[in-house]
PDB file of C-alpha atoms in Angstrom:
ATOM      1  CA  MET A   7      63.115-136.297-179.485  1.00 42.00           C
ATOM      2  CA  LYS A   8      61.129-139.331-178.412  1.00 48.00           C
ATOM      3  CA  ILE A   9      58.319-139.153-175.856  1.00 46.00           C
ATOM      4  CA  ILE A  10      59.044-141.311-172.891  1.00 47.00           C
ATOM      5  CA  ASN A  11      56.231-143.699-171.926  1.00 47.00           C
ATOM      6  CA  ASN A  12      55.026-143.290-168.332  1.00 38.00           C
ATOM      7  CA  GLU A  13      55.618-146.961-167.732  1.00 41.00           C
ATOM      8  CA  GLN A  14      59.224-146.793-168.872  1.00 47.00           C
ATOM      9  CA  LYS A  15      61.545-146.785-165.989  1.00 66.00           C
ATOM     10  CA  MET A  16      64.296-144.319-165.519  1.00 74.00           C
ATOM     11  CA  LEU A  17      66.647-147.204-164.973  1.00 69.00           C
ATOM     12  CA  ASP A  18      66.102-148.474-168.495  1.00 74.00           C
ATOM     13  CA  ILE A  19      66.973-145.091-169.833  1.00 75.00           C
ATOM     14  CA  ILE A  20      70.165-144.925-167.805  1.00 73.00           C
ATOM     15  CA  PHE A  21      71.300-148.391-168.842  1.00 71.00           C
ATOM     16  CA  ALA A  22      70.026-148.123-172.422  1.00 72.00           C
ATOM     17  CA  LYS A  23      73.484-148.296-173.920  1.00 72.00           C
ATOM     18  CA  ARG A  24      75.244-150.027-171.054  1.00 74.00           C
ATOM     19  CA  ASN A  25      75.929-153.614-170.063  1.00 72.00           C
ATOM     20  CA  LYS A  26      72.891-154.672-168.004  1.00 68.00           C
ATOM     21  CA  SER A  27      74.383-158.027-167.094  1.00 69.00           C
ATOM     22  CA  TYR A  28      77.234-156.486-165.099  1.00 68.00           C
ATOM     23  CA  GLY A  29      75.310-156.328-161.834  1.00 70.00           C
ATOM     24  CA  ALA A  30      74.489-152.725-161.178  1.00 72.00           C
ATOM     25  CA  TYR A  31      71.367-152.939-163.257  1.00 69.00           C
ATOM     26  CA  ALA A  32      70.074-155.924-161.297  1.00 72.00           C
ATOM     27  CA  LEU A  33      70.758-154.220-157.957  1.00 71.00           C
ATOM     28  CA  ARG A  34      68.998-151.016-158.966  1.00 70.00           C
ATOM     29  CA  SER A  35      66.113-152.958-160.447  1.00 70.00           C
ATOM     30  CA  ALA A  36      65.492-154.731-157.127  1.00 71.00           C
ATOM     31  CA  TYR A  37      66.040-151.629-154.994  1.00 72.00           C
ATOM     32  CA  GLY A  38      62.380-150.664-154.818  1.00 73.00           C
ATOM     33  CA  SER A  39      61.133-154.056-153.723  1.00 78.00           C
ATOM     34  CA  THR A  40      64.010-154.442-151.250  1.00 83.00           C
ATOM     35  CA  LEU A  41      63.248-151.063-149.677  1.00 84.00           C
ATOM     36  CA  PHE A  42      59.561-151.932-149.414  1.00 85.00           C
ATOM     37  CA  ARG A  43      60.251-155.225-147.675  1.00 88.00           C
ATOM     38  CA  SER A  44      62.698-153.580-145.265  1.00 92.00           C
ATOM     39  CA  LEU A  45      60.241-150.857-144.311  1.00 92.00           C
ATOM     40  CA  PHE A  46      57.491-153.454-143.874  1.00 92.00           C
ATOM     41  CA  ILE A  47      59.646-155.550-141.551  1.00 95.00           C
ATOM     42  CA  VAL A  48      60.599-152.477-139.499  1.00 93.00           C
ATOM     43  CA  PHE A  49      56.953-151.440-139.206  1.00 92.00           C
ATOM     44  CA  VAL A  50      55.808-154.878-138.128  1.00 92.00           C
ATOM     45  CA  THR A  51      58.626-155.102-135.550  1.00 94.00           C
ATOM     46  CA  VAL A  52      57.820-151.687-134.059  1.00 92.00           C
ATOM     47  CA  ALA A  53      54.098-152.409-133.958  1.00 91.00           C
ATOM     48  CA  THR A  54      54.620-155.812-132.349  1.00 92.00           C
ATOM     49  CA  SER A  55      56.986-154.382-129.712  1.00 91.00           C
ATOM     50  CA  ALA A  56      54.574-151.582-128.849  1.00 88.00           C
ATOM     51  CA  GLY A  57      51.636-153.964-128.576  1.00 86.00           C
ATOM     52  CA  LEU A  58      53.598-156.429-126.457  1.00 87.00           C
ATOM     53  CA  ALA A  59      54.767-153.672-124.100  1.00 87.00           C
ATOM     54  CA  HIS A  60      51.204-152.405-123.701  1.00 83.00           C
ATOM     55  CA  TRP A  61      49.905-155.920-122.997  1.00 83.00           C
ATOM     56  CA  LEU A  62      52.599-156.662-120.421  1.00 81.00           C
ATOM     57  CA  LYS A  63      51.955-153.341-118.694  1.00 78.00           C
ATOM     58  CA  ASP A  64      48.233-153.933-118.262  1.00 70.00           C
ATOM     59  CA  SER A  65      48.379-157.644-117.402  1.00 64.00           C
ATOM     60  CA  PRO A  66      48.654-158.465-113.642  1.00 61.00           C
ATOM     61  CA  ILE A  67      51.956-159.908-112.481  1.00 58.00           C
ATOM     62  CA  LYS A  68      51.462-163.386-111.133  1.00 55.00           C
ATOM     63  CA  PRO A  69      53.428-164.076-107.947  1.00 50.00           C
ATOM     64  CA  THR A  70      56.213-166.576-108.239  1.00 47.00           C
ATOM     65  CA  ILE A  71      55.631-169.674-106.139  1.00 44.00           C
ATOM     66  CA  ASN A  72      58.823-171.099-104.760  1.00 42.00           C
ATOM     67  CA  ASP A  73      59.060-174.639-103.570  1.00 42.00           C
ATOM     68  CA  ILE A  74      59.280-174.850 -99.795  1.00 41.00           C
ATOM     69  CA  VAL A  75      61.824-177.362 -98.624  1.00 44.00           C
ATOM     70  CA  LEU A  76      61.364-178.458 -95.029  1.00 40.00           C
ATOM     71  CA  GLU A  77      64.409-179.648 -93.176  1.00 42.00           C
ATOM     72  CA  GLN A  78      64.320-183.117 -91.761  1.00 43.00           C
ATOM     73  CA  ASP A  79      63.072-183.444 -88.215  1.00 41.00           C
ATOM     74  CA  ILE A  80      65.782-183.656 -85.610  1.00 38.00           C
ATOM     75  CA  VAL A  81      66.118-187.187 -84.381  1.00 41.00           C
ATOM     76  CA  VAL A  82      66.673-187.200 -80.650  1.00 42.00           C
ATOM     77  CA  ARG A  83      68.421-190.217 -79.260  1.00 46.00           C
ATOM     78  CA  VAL A  84      68.676-190.603 -75.518  1.00 47.00           C
ATOM     79  CA  ILE A  85      71.419-192.966 -74.426  1.00 46.00           C
ATOM     80  CA  VAL A  86      71.619-194.231 -70.873  1.00 45.00           C
ATOM     81  CA  CYS A  87      75.063-195.544 -70.030  1.00 48.00           C
ATOM     82  CA  LYS A  88      75.002-199.159 -68.950  1.00 50.00           C
ATOM     83  CA  ILE A  89      76.613-199.702 -65.586  1.00 52.00           C
ATOM     84  CA  ASP A  90      77.424-203.013 -64.001  1.00 59.00           C
ATOM     85  CA  PRO A  91      76.748-203.062 -60.239  1.00 61.00           C
ATOM     86  CA  PRO A  92      79.842-203.560 -58.088  1.00 62.00           C
ATOM     87  CA  LYS A  93      80.511-207.047 -56.804  1.00 66.00           C
ATOM     88  CA  VAL A  94      81.395-207.147 -53.121  1.00 63.00           C
ATOM     89  CA  PRO A  95      83.042-210.373 -51.895  1.00 63.00           C
ATOM     90  CA  ASP A  96      81.813-211.986 -48.692  1.00 64.00           C
ATOM     91  CA  GLN A  97      84.025-211.180 -45.722  1.00 60.00           C
ATOM     92  CA  PRO A  98      84.318-212.865 -42.303  1.00 56.00           C
ATOM     93  CA  VAL A  99      82.731-211.064 -39.374  1.00 52.00           C
ATOM     94  CA  ASP A 100      84.454-210.949 -35.975  1.00 52.00           C
ATOM     95  CA  ARG A 101      82.115-210.560 -32.983  1.00 50.00           C
ATOM     96  CA  SER A 102      83.526-209.366 -29.680  1.00 47.00           C
ATOM     97  CA  GLU A 103      82.039-209.946 -26.219  1.00 47.00           C
ATOM     98  CA  GLY A 104      79.417-207.628 -24.826  1.00 45.00           C
ATOM     99  CA  GLY A 105      77.302-207.428 -27.964  1.00 45.00           C
ATOM    100  CA  SER A 106      79.731-205.124 -29.774  1.00 42.00           C
ATOM    101  CA  THR A 107      80.478-206.328 -33.270  1.00 41.00           C
ATOM    102  CA  THR A 108      83.452-205.250 -35.381  1.00 40.00           C
ATOM    103  CA  SER A 109      83.883-206.283 -39.020  1.00 37.00           C
ATOM    104  CA  SER A 110      86.994-205.928 -41.129  1.00 36.00           C
ATOM    105  CA  GLU A 111      86.147-206.164 -44.769  1.00 38.00           C
ATOM    106  CA  THR A 112      87.540-205.518 -48.214  1.00 32.00           C
ATOM    107  CA  ALA A 113      85.128-204.052 -50.746  1.00 35.00           C
ATOM    108  CA  THR A 114      85.274-202.516 -54.143  1.00 34.00           C
ATOM    109  CA  LEU A 115      86.156-198.841 -53.974  1.00 35.00           C
ATOM    110  CA  ILE A 116      83.888-196.760 -56.146  1.00 36.00           C
ATOM    111  CA  ASN A 117      85.450-193.715 -57.704  1.00 37.00           C
ATOM    112  CA  GLU A 118      82.949-190.889 -57.691  1.00 39.00           C
ATOM    113  CA  HIS A 119      85.192-188.416 -59.473  1.00 36.00           C
ATOM    114  CA  THR A 120      83.878-187.436 -62.879  1.00 35.00           C
ATOM    115  CA  THR A 121      85.419-185.630 -65.799  1.00 33.00           C
ATOM    116  CA  ASP A 122      83.002-182.710 -65.453  1.00 37.00           C
ATOM    117  CA  THR A 123      84.601-179.703 -63.713  1.00 32.00           C
ATOM    118  CA  THR A 124      81.206-178.275 -62.663  1.00 34.00           C
ATOM    119  CA  LYS A 125      80.604-181.003 -60.035  1.00 35.00           C
ATOM    120  CA  GLN A 126      78.473-179.785 -57.140  1.00 34.00           C
ATOM    121  CA  THR A 127      79.252-180.227 -53.465  1.00 32.00           C
ATOM    122  CA  VAL A 128      77.293-183.196 -52.157  1.00 34.00           C
ATOM    123  CA  ASN A 129      75.492-182.490 -48.900  1.00 36.00           C
ATOM    124  CA  THR A 130      72.748-184.930 -47.909  1.00 35.00           C
ATOM    125  CA  ASP A 131      70.601-184.874 -44.802  1.00 39.00           C
ATOM    126  CA  PRO A 132      70.311-187.353 -43.235  1.00 37.00           C
ATOM    127  CA  GLN A 133      73.712-188.774 -44.021  1.00 39.00           C
ATOM    128  CA  PRO A 134      73.444-192.299 -45.447  1.00 40.00           C
ATOM    129  CA  THR A 135      75.216-194.981 -43.490  1.00 38.00           C
ATOM    130  CA  ASN A 136      77.015-196.505 -46.460  1.00 37.00           C
ATOM    131  CA  THR A 137      77.277-195.914 -50.186  1.00 36.00           C
ATOM    132  CA  ALA A 138      77.625-197.977 -53.288  1.00 35.00           C
ATOM    133  CA  THR A 139      78.089-195.743 -56.295  1.00 35.00           C
ATOM    134  CA  THR A 140      78.275-196.558 -59.977  1.00 34.00           C
ATOM    135  CA  ALA A 141      80.061-194.132 -62.274  1.00 35.00           C
ATOM    136  CA  GLY A 142      80.639-193.776 -66.003  1.00 34.00           C
ATOM    137  CA  THR A 143      83.680-192.595 -67.873  1.00 32.00           C
ATOM    138  CA  GLY A 144      81.678-190.101 -69.949  1.00 34.00           C
ATOM    139  CA  SER A 145      82.391-191.885 -73.238  1.00 33.00           C
ATOM    140  CA  GLY A 146      79.452-194.239 -72.968  1.00 34.00           C
ATOM    141  CA  THR A 147      81.439-197.102 -71.431  1.00 30.00           C
ATOM    142  CA  PRO A 148      80.977-197.388 -67.651  1.00 31.00           C
ATOM    143  CA  SER A 149      83.800-198.497 -65.393  1.00 29.00           C
ATOM    144  CA  LEU A 150      84.418-199.389 -61.772  1.00 27.00           C
ATOM    145  CA  THR A 151      87.981-198.991 -60.514  1.00 29.00           C
ATOM    146  CA  GLY A 152      90.026-199.133 -57.308  1.00 29.00           C
ATOM    147  CA  SER A 153      89.808-201.016 -54.021  1.00 29.00           C
ATOM    148  CA  GLY A 154      89.704-200.103 -50.340  1.00 30.00           C
ATOM    149  CA  SER A 155      88.763-201.221 -46.840  1.00 30.00           C
ATOM    150  CA  ASN A 156      86.290-200.049 -44.221  1.00 31.00           C
ATOM    151  CA  THR A 157      85.489-200.857 -40.595  1.00 30.00           C
ATOM    152  CA  ASN A 158      81.866-200.839 -39.390  1.00 34.00           C
ATOM    153  CA  THR A 159      80.550-201.207 -35.832  1.00 31.00           C
ATOM    154  CA  SER A 160      77.245-202.626 -34.690  1.00 31.00           C
ATOM    155  CA  GLY A 161      75.264-199.607 -35.869  1.00 36.00           C
ATOM    156  CA  GLY A 162      76.336-200.130 -39.450  1.00 40.00           C
ATOM    157  CA  GLY A 163      78.111-196.781 -39.552  1.00 44.00           C
ATOM    158  CA  GLY A 164      81.317-196.801 -41.554  1.00 44.00           C
ATOM    159  CA  ASN A 165      84.551-194.887 -41.111  1.00 40.00           C
ATOM    160  CA  ASN A 166      85.568-193.615 -44.515  1.00 42.00           C
ATOM    161  CA  ASP A 167      87.960-191.244 -46.202  1.00 33.00           C
ATOM    162  CA  GLY A 168      86.116-188.546 -48.178  1.00 28.00           C
ATOM    163  CA  PRO A 169      83.041-189.581 -50.176  1.00 28.00           C
ATOM    164  CA  ASN A 170      84.001-193.258 -50.548  1.00 34.00           C
ATOM    165  CA  ILE A 171      81.743-195.393 -48.294  1.00 61.00           C
ATOM    166  CA  PHE A 172      81.170-199.150 -48.513  1.00 75.00           C
ATOM    167  CA  VAL A 173      78.373-201.681 -48.133  1.00 82.00           C
ATOM    168  CA  ASP A 174      78.377-205.443 -48.060  1.00 84.00           C
ATOM    169  CA  GLU A 175      75.417-205.692 -50.440  1.00 87.00           C
ATOM    170  CA  SER A 176      74.467-203.084 -53.029  1.00 89.00           C
ATOM    171  CA  PRO A 177      70.835-202.041 -53.579  1.00 91.00           C
ATOM    172  CA  GLU A 178      69.047-204.293 -56.079  1.00 92.00           C
ATOM    173  CA  PHE A 179      66.394-202.981 -58.475  1.00 93.00           C
ATOM    174  CA  GLU A 180      63.479-205.194 -59.506  1.00 92.00           C
ATOM    175  CA  GLY A 181      64.695-206.950 -62.661  1.00 92.00           C
ATOM    176  CA  GLY A 182      68.306-205.936 -62.110  1.00 92.00           C
ATOM    177  CA  HIS A 183      70.368-202.976 -63.225  1.00 89.00           C
ATOM    178  CA  ALA A 184      69.324-203.447 -66.862  1.00 91.00           C
ATOM    179  CA  ALA A 185      65.695-202.960 -65.844  1.00 93.00           C
ATOM    180  CA  LEU A 186      66.612-199.711 -64.071  1.00 93.00           C
ATOM    181  CA  LEU A 187      68.327-198.377 -67.190  1.00 91.00           C
ATOM    182  CA  ALA A 188      65.371-199.440 -69.329  1.00 92.00           C
ATOM    183  CA  PHE A 189      62.990-197.582 -67.002  1.00 94.00           C
ATOM    184  CA  ILE A 190      65.018-194.378 -67.244  1.00 93.00           C
ATOM    185  CA  LYS A 191      65.389-194.614 -71.020  1.00 91.00           C
ATOM    186  CA  LYS A 192      61.652-195.196 -71.457  1.00 93.00           C
ATOM    187  CA  HIS A 193      60.626-192.068 -69.569  1.00 94.00           C
ATOM    188  CA  LEU A 194      63.326-189.630 -70.729  1.00 93.00           C
ATOM    189  CA  VAL A 195      62.235-186.938 -73.201  1.00 92.00           C
ATOM    190  CA  TYR A 196      64.787-184.670 -74.898  1.00 93.00           C
ATOM    191  CA  PRO A 197      63.965-181.060 -73.873  1.00 93.00           C
ATOM    192  CA  GLY A 198      63.061-178.734 -76.733  1.00 92.00           C
ATOM    193  CA  PRO A 199      65.440-175.867 -75.766  1.00 92.00           C
ATOM    194  CA  ALA A 200      68.386-178.275 -75.643  1.00 93.00           C
ATOM    195  CA  ALA A 201      67.474-179.771 -79.017  1.00 92.00           C
ATOM    196  CA  ASP A 202      67.133-176.289 -80.581  1.00 91.00           C
ATOM    197  CA  VAL A 203      70.685-175.284 -79.648  1.00 92.00           C
ATOM    198  CA  GLY A 204      72.187-178.763 -80.093  1.00 92.00           C
ATOM    199  CA  LYS A 205      73.080-179.134 -76.414  1.00 92.00           C
ATOM    200  CA  GLN A 206      74.426-182.581 -75.496  1.00 92.00           C
ATOM    201  CA  GLY A 207      76.332-184.088 -72.603  1.00 93.00           C
ATOM    202  CA  THR A 208      76.309-186.485 -69.680  1.00 92.00           C
ATOM    203  CA  LEU A 209      74.600-185.811 -66.356  1.00 94.00           C
ATOM    204  CA  TYR A 210      75.668-187.651 -63.227  1.00 95.00           C
ATOM    205  CA  VAL A 211      72.702-188.122 -60.915  1.00 95.00           C
ATOM    206  CA  LYS A 212      73.274-189.274 -57.344  1.00 93.00           C
ATOM    207  CA  PHE A 213      70.528-190.354 -54.987  1.00 93.00           C
ATOM    208  CA  VAL A 214      69.945-192.293 -51.783  1.00 92.00           C
ATOM    209  CA  VAL A 215      68.250-195.672 -51.579  1.00 92.00           C
ATOM    210  CA  ASP A 216      66.936-195.803 -48.012  1.00 92.00           C
ATOM    211  CA  GLU A 217      66.334-198.841 -45.796  1.00 90.00           C
ATOM    212  CA  SER A 218      62.973-199.523 -47.449  1.00 90.00           C
ATOM    213  CA  GLY A 219      64.364-199.231 -50.992  1.00 92.00           C
ATOM    214  CA  LYS A 220      62.807-195.829 -51.655  1.00 93.00           C
ATOM    215  CA  VAL A 221      64.719-193.266 -53.746  1.00 94.00           C
ATOM    216  CA  SER A 222      65.356-189.909 -52.045  1.00 91.00           C
ATOM    217  CA  ASN A 223      67.917-187.090 -51.687  1.00 92.00           C
ATOM    218  CA  ILE A 224      68.406-186.730 -55.444  1.00 94.00           C
ATOM    219  CA  LEU A 225      71.444-184.624 -56.362  1.00 93.00           C
ATOM    220  CA  LEU A 226      73.039-183.576 -59.643  1.00 94.00           C
ATOM    221  CA  GLN A 227      76.814-183.936 -59.707  1.00 93.00           C
ATOM    222  CA  ASN A 228      77.049-181.522 -62.666  1.00 93.00           C
ATOM    223  CA  ASN A 229      74.818-179.235 -64.717  1.00 93.00           C
ATOM    224  CA  LEU A 230      74.093-179.028 -68.460  1.00 92.00           C
ATOM    225  CA  GLY A 231      71.235-176.518 -68.539  1.00 90.00           C
ATOM    226  CA  TYR A 232      68.636-176.035 -71.316  1.00 93.00           C
ATOM    227  CA  GLY A 233      66.156-178.231 -69.438  1.00 93.00           C
ATOM    228  CA  LEU A 234      68.400-181.323 -69.347  1.00 95.00           C
ATOM    229  CA  ASP A 235      68.948-181.063 -65.576  1.00 94.00           C
ATOM    230  CA  ASP A 236      65.219-180.803 -64.858  1.00 94.00           C
ATOM    231  CA  GLU A 237      64.427-183.712 -67.169  1.00 95.00           C
ATOM    232  CA  ALA A 238      66.951-185.979 -65.461  1.00 94.00           C
ATOM    233  CA  MET A 239      65.619-185.025 -62.024  1.00 93.00           C
ATOM    234  CA  ARG A 240      62.037-185.608 -63.170  1.00 95.00           C
ATOM    235  CA  VAL A 241      62.740-189.134 -64.391  1.00 95.00           C
ATOM    236  CA  VAL A 242      64.859-190.149 -61.393  1.00 95.00           C
ATOM    237  CA  LYS A 243      62.049-189.037 -59.067  1.00 93.00           C
ATOM    238  CA  MET A 244      59.798-191.517 -60.900  1.00 94.00           C
ATOM    239  CA  ILE A 245      62.021-194.516 -60.089  1.00 95.00           C
ATOM    240  CA  PRO A 246      59.991-197.006 -58.023  1.00 94.00           C
ATOM    241  CA  LYS A 247      61.247-198.707 -54.878  1.00 92.00           C
ATOM    242  CA  PHE A 248      64.263-200.951 -55.176  1.00 95.00           C
ATOM    243  CA  LYS A 249      63.688-204.645 -54.616  1.00 91.00           C
ATOM    244  CA  SER A 250      66.175-204.627 -51.749  1.00 91.00           C
ATOM    245  CA  PRO A 251      68.243-201.851 -50.121  1.00 91.00           C
ATOM    246  CA  GLY A 252      71.959-201.823 -49.457  1.00 89.00           C
ATOM    247  CA  LYS A 253      73.065-203.876 -46.483  1.00 88.00           C
ATOM    248  CA  VAL A 254      75.917-203.947 -43.992  1.00 88.00           C
ATOM    249  CA  GLN A 255      76.248-207.152 -41.943  1.00 86.00           C
ATOM    250  CA  GLY A 256      72.793-208.110 -43.210  1.00 87.00           C
ATOM    251  CA  LYS A 257      71.189-204.916 -41.896  1.00 90.00           C
ATOM    252  CA  PRO A 258      69.457-202.513 -44.366  1.00 91.00           C
ATOM    253  CA  VAL A 259      71.140-199.117 -44.524  1.00 91.00           C
ATOM    254  CA  LYS A 260      70.868-195.911 -46.521  1.00 92.00           C
ATOM    255  CA  THR A 261      73.000-196.258 -49.625  1.00 89.00           C
ATOM    256  CA  TYR A 262      74.258-193.833 -52.231  1.00 90.00           C
ATOM    257  CA  TYR A 263      73.559-194.768 -55.851  1.00 90.00           C
ATOM    258  CA  GLN A 264      74.867-192.867 -58.869  1.00 91.00           C
ATOM    259  CA  ILE A 265      74.003-193.213 -62.568  1.00 91.00           C
ATOM    260  CA  PRO A 266      75.281-191.265 -65.599  1.00 93.00           C
ATOM    261  CA  ILE A 267      72.621-190.221 -68.114  1.00 93.00           C
ATOM    262  CA  LYS A 268      73.950-189.270 -71.538  1.00 91.00           C
ATOM    263  CA  PHE A 269      71.890-186.905 -73.711  1.00 92.00           C
ATOM    264  CA  LYS A 270      72.877-187.151 -77.360  1.00 90.00           C
ATOM    265  CA  LEU A 271      71.353-185.829 -80.581  1.00 86.00           C
ATOM    266  CA  GLY A 272      71.734-188.207 -83.511  1.00 74.00           C
TER     267      GLY A 272
END
């Protein structure tokens, strides 16, 4: 019996009389090195995972900074409807004996009805002698419609049906009606509460131009709320004296004047 050398592998003994080129010999020969590499890889993986977990646990978590996107500022556009003043044709005046004067005239009838159902009852004190009112359709395009007649006596007082009262000459603002609209547009500021909720709409503001051209008796024909009513009243109160008041038979009289102010966000 031969003594086996310590360096001789058991595999050589097993395959001593067998075909070593078949494949099994090569697999068993590489088994030891393959097992060593596998165990080394497993050890390194476990050690790396444990070290990484320990490092992540002890390191402080940095807060995530998100980009803050600010919405665009709301652009407030205040539109004042342009209104052409009514044109009243000259009419002949018949004077009777005894100083009493009676005039029969045809003037443009101003329709004060608006599309807003929340129109307030107009009650002014003192009552103006005659009115000349401008009104808008609510769509941004003003209009003046209708016709009528009125009879005035020497005092300038007119007999009228309902709110429709007439004058021979309408009040004239310094620079014309365009200057009046420009004045209102310049001083209007869109109220914050209305802008926050997206409130829009058209306010119809009626006031009296007295014999001296001063604006008084300011009334709102409808209400929008959210500070829009107060803003319209504030600006109308700032309107300076008209260049000339309304006139009947050449005599200055109190005259109604109405303007629509449209508040629109855009």
